[in-house]
Coordinates of C-alpha atoms in Angstrom, one line a residue:
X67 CA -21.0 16.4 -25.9
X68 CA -23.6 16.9 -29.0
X69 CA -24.8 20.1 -26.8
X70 CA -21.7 21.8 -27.0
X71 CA -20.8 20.4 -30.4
X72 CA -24.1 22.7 -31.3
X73 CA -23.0 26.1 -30.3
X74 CA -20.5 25.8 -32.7
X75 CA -22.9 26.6 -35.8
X76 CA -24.5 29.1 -33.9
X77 CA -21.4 30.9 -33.0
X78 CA -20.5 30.5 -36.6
X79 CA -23.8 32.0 -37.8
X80 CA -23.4 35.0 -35.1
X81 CA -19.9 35.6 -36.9
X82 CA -21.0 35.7 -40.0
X83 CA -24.1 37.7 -39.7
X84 CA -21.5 40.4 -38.7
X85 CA -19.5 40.2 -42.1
X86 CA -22.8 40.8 -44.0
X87 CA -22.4 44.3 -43.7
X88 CA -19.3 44.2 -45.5
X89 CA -20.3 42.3 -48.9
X90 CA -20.9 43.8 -51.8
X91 CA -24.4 44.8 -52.4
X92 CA -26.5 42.0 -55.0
X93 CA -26.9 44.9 -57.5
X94 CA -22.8 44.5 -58.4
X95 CA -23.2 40.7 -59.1
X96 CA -23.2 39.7 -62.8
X97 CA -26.3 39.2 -64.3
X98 CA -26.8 35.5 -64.1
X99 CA -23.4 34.7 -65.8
X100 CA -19.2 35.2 -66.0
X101 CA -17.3 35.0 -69.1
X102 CA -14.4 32.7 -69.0
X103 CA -12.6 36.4 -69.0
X104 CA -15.1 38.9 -68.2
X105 CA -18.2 39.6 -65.6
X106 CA -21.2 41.6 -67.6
X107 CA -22.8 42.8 -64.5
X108 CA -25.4 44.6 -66.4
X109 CA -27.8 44.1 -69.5
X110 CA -26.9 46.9 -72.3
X111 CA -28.9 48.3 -74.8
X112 CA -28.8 51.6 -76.8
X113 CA -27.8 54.1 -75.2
X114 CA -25.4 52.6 -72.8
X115 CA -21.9 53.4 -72.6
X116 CA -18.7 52.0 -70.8
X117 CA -16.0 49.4 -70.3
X118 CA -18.4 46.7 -70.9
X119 CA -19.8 48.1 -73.7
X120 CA -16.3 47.9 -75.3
X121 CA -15.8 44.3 -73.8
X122 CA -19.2 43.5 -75.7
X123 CA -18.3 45.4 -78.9
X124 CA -14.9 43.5 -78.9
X125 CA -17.2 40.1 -79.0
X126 CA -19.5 40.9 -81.4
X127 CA -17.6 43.2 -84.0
X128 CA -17.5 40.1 -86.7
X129 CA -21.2 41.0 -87.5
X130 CA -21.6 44.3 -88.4
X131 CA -23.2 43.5 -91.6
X132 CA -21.9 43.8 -94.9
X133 CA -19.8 46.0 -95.6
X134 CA -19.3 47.3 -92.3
X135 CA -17.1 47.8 -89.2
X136 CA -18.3 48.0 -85.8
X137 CA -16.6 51.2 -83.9
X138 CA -14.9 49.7 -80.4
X139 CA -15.5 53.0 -78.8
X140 CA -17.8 52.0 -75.4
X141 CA -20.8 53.4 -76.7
X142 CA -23.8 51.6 -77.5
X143 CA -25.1 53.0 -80.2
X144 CA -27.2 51.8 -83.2
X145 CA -24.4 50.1 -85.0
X146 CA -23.9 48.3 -81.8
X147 CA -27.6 46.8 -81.3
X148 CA -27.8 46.0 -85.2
X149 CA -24.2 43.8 -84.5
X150 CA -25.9 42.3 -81.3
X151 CA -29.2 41.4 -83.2
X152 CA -27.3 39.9 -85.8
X153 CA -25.4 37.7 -83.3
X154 CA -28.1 36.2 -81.7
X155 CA -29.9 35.5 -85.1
X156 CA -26.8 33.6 -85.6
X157 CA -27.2 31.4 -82.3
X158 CA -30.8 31.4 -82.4
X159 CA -31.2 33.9 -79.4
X160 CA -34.2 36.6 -79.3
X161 CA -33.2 38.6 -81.4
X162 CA -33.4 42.2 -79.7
X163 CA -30.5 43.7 -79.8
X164 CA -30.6 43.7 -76.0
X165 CA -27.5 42.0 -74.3
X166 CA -28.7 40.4 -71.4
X167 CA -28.3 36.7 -69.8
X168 CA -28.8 34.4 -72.6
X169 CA -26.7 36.7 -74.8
X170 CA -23.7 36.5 -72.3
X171 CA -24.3 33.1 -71.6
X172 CA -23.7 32.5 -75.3
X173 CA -20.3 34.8 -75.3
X174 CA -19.2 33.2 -72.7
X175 CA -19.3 29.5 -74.2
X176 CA -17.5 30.9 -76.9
X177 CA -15.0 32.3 -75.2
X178 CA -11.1 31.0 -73.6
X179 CA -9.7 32.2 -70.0
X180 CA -7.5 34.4 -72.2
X181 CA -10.5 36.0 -73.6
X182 CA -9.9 34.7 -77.0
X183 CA -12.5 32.6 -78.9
X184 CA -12.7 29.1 -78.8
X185 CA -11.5 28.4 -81.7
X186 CA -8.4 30.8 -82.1
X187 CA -5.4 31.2 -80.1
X188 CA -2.9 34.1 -80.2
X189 CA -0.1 32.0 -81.0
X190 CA -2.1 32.2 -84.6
X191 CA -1.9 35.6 -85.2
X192 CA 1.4 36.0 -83.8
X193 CA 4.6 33.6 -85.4
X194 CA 7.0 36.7 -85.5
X195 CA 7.7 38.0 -82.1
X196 CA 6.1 36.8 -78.8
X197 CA 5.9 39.8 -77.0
X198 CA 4.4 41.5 -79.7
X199 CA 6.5 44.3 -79.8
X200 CA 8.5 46.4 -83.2
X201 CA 5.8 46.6 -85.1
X202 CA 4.0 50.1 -85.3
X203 CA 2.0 50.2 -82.8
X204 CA 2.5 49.6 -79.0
X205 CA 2.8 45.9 -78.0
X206 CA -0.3 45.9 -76.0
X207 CA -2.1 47.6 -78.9
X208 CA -1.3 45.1 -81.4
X209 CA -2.4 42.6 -79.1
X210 CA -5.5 44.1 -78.6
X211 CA -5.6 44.3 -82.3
X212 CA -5.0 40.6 -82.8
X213 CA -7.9 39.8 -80.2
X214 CA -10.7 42.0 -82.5
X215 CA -9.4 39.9 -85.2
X216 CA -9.8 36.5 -83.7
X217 CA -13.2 37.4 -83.0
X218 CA -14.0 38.6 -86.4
X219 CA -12.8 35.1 -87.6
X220 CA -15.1 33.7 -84.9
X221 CA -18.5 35.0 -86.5
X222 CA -17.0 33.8 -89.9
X223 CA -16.4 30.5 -89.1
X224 CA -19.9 30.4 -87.5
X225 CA -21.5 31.3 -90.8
X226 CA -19.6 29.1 -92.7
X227 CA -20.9 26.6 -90.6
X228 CA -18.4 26.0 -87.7
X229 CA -15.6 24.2 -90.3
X230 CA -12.2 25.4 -89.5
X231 CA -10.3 28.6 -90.7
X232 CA -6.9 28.3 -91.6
X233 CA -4.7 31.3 -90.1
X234 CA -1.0 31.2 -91.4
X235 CA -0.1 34.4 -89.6
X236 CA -0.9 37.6 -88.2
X237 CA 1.2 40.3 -86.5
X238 CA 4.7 41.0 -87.4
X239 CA 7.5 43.0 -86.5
X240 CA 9.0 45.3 -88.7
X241 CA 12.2 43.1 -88.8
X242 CA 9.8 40.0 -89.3
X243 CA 7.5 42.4 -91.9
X244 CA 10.9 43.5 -93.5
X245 CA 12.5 39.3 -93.9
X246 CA 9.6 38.3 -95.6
X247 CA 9.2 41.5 -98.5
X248 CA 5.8 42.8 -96.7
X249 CA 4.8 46.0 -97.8
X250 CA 6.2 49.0 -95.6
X251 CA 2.7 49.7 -94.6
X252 CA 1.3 46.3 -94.3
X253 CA -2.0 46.3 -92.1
X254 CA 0.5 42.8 -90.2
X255 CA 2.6 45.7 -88.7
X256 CA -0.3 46.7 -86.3
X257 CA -1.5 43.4 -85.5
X258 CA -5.1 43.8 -86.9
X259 CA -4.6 41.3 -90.1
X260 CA -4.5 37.9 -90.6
X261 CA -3.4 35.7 -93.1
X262 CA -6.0 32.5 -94.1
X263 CA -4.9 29.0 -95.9
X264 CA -7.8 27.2 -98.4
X265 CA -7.8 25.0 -95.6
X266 CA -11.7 23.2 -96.0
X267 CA -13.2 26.4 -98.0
X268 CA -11.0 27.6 -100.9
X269 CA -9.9 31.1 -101.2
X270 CA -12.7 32.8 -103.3
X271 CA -15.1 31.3 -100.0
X272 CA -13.1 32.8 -97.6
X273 CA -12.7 36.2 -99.5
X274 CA -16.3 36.8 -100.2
X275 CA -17.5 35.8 -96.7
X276 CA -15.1 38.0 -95.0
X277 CA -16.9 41.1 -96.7
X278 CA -19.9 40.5 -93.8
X279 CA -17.4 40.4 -90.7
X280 CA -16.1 43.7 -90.2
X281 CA -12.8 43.5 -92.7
X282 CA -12.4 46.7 -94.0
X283 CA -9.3 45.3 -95.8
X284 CA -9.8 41.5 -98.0
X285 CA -7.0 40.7 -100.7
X286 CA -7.2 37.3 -102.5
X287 CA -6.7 35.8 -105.8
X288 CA -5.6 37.8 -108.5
X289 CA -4.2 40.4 -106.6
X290 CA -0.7 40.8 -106.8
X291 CA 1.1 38.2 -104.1
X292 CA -2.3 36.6 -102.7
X293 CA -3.0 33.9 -105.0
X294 CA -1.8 31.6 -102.5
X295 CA -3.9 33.0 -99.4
X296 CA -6.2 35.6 -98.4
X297 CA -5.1 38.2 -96.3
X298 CA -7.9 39.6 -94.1
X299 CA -7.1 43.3 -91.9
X300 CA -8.5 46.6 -90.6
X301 CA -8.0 49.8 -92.2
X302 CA -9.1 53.4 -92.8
X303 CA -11.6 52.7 -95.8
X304 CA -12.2 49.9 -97.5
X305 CA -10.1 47.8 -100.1
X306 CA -11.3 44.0 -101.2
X307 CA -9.3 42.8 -104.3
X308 CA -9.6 39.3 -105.2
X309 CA -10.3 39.5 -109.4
X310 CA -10.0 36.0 -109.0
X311 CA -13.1 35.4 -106.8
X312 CA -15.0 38.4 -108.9
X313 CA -14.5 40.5 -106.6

């Protein structure tokens, strides 16, 4: 009985040598690890280019350095490997401005299935309309918006040393914009601003750190309708008003 119990491996063995052939060669594997949402099956450095590229830029466009905003275009280019270096300085990775292993790794633990960061949810930036849609921009584009913003509020909280950012809202409809008096061009319409409580920091905090995390647009105290929160957004060139604050 134990002799024919043992042609059983070997059959199996002989089957699966066969499928061999079929699997897909080591090279297309990631790198040594998986995002919760997203495989990096590659290092990338300058001069790269690509989906993951974007999928890194997405990640790492809260450190741009002050002052700046990180393009989301797939290309790895020097604004890309200065964003990088910065984020490992903040873990306390080797700081190259090489994405590799450790770098993804480090992603990757802050990261949910959903591809949000840890410590943000969409349900944050979105308390208007669920499926995202009537504002001015495509549903999935505001989305997408909303997601570059969690992550920008991700390196912020970091350096502010991992206390929690209070986000009051985000995206809105133009119905939702309209019932609350928003401006007809408010940044919320497009889903790439958020609105941030004192919470544990205080206002003037939160509006002078944001200037290092790739918020082109910061409005706090003393300006007109935001002494009660700062409101944090993307834009095409750069407007940070909080007289309050000194800035």
């Amino acid at each position: 009985m134990a002799k024919r119990l043992a042609v059983v491996p070997l059959l199996v063995a002989t089957i699966l040598s066969g499928l061999v052939v079929s699997a897909a060669p080591a090279s297309a594997a990631p790198i040594g690890t998986t995002a919760s949402c997203y495989s990096f099956g590659r290092t990338l450095s300058q001069g790269a280019s690509g989906e993951d590229v974007r999928q890194l830029q997405i990640r790492v466009s809260g450190y741009p350095g002050y002052g700046g905003v990180l393009a989301i275009d797939g290309q790895f280019g020097a604004g890309t490997k200065a964003a990088v270096t910065r984020f490992q300085q903040a873990y306390g990775l080797g700081a190259d401005g090489v994405a590799g292993p450790a770098t993804f790794a480090k992603l990757s633990s802050l990261e949910d299935s959903d591809c949000t960061p840890v410590n943000f949810a969409y349900s944050e930036l979105n308390r208007c309309n669920s499926t995202w849609s009537g504002g001015n921009v495509s549903a999935a584009q505001a989305k997408a918006n909303a997601l570059v913003t969690m992550w920008k509020l991700q390196a912020m909280r970091h350096a502010l040393g991992d206390r929690p950012i209070q986000v009051n809202g985000g995206f809105r409809s133009v119905s939702c914009n309209n019932a609350v008096g928003g401006a007809p061009a408010s940044r919320h319409l497009y889903g790439d601003a958020a609105d941030l409580g004192a919470g544990v920091h205080g206002f003037c905090v939160l509006s002078r750190q944001a200037r290092n995390h790739g918020f082109s647009e910061i409005l706090g105290p003393g300006y007109p309708g935001h002494n009660d929160h700062v409101h944090v957004a993307a834009r095409s060139g750069q407007l940070w008003s909080a007289p309050s604050c000194g800035m």
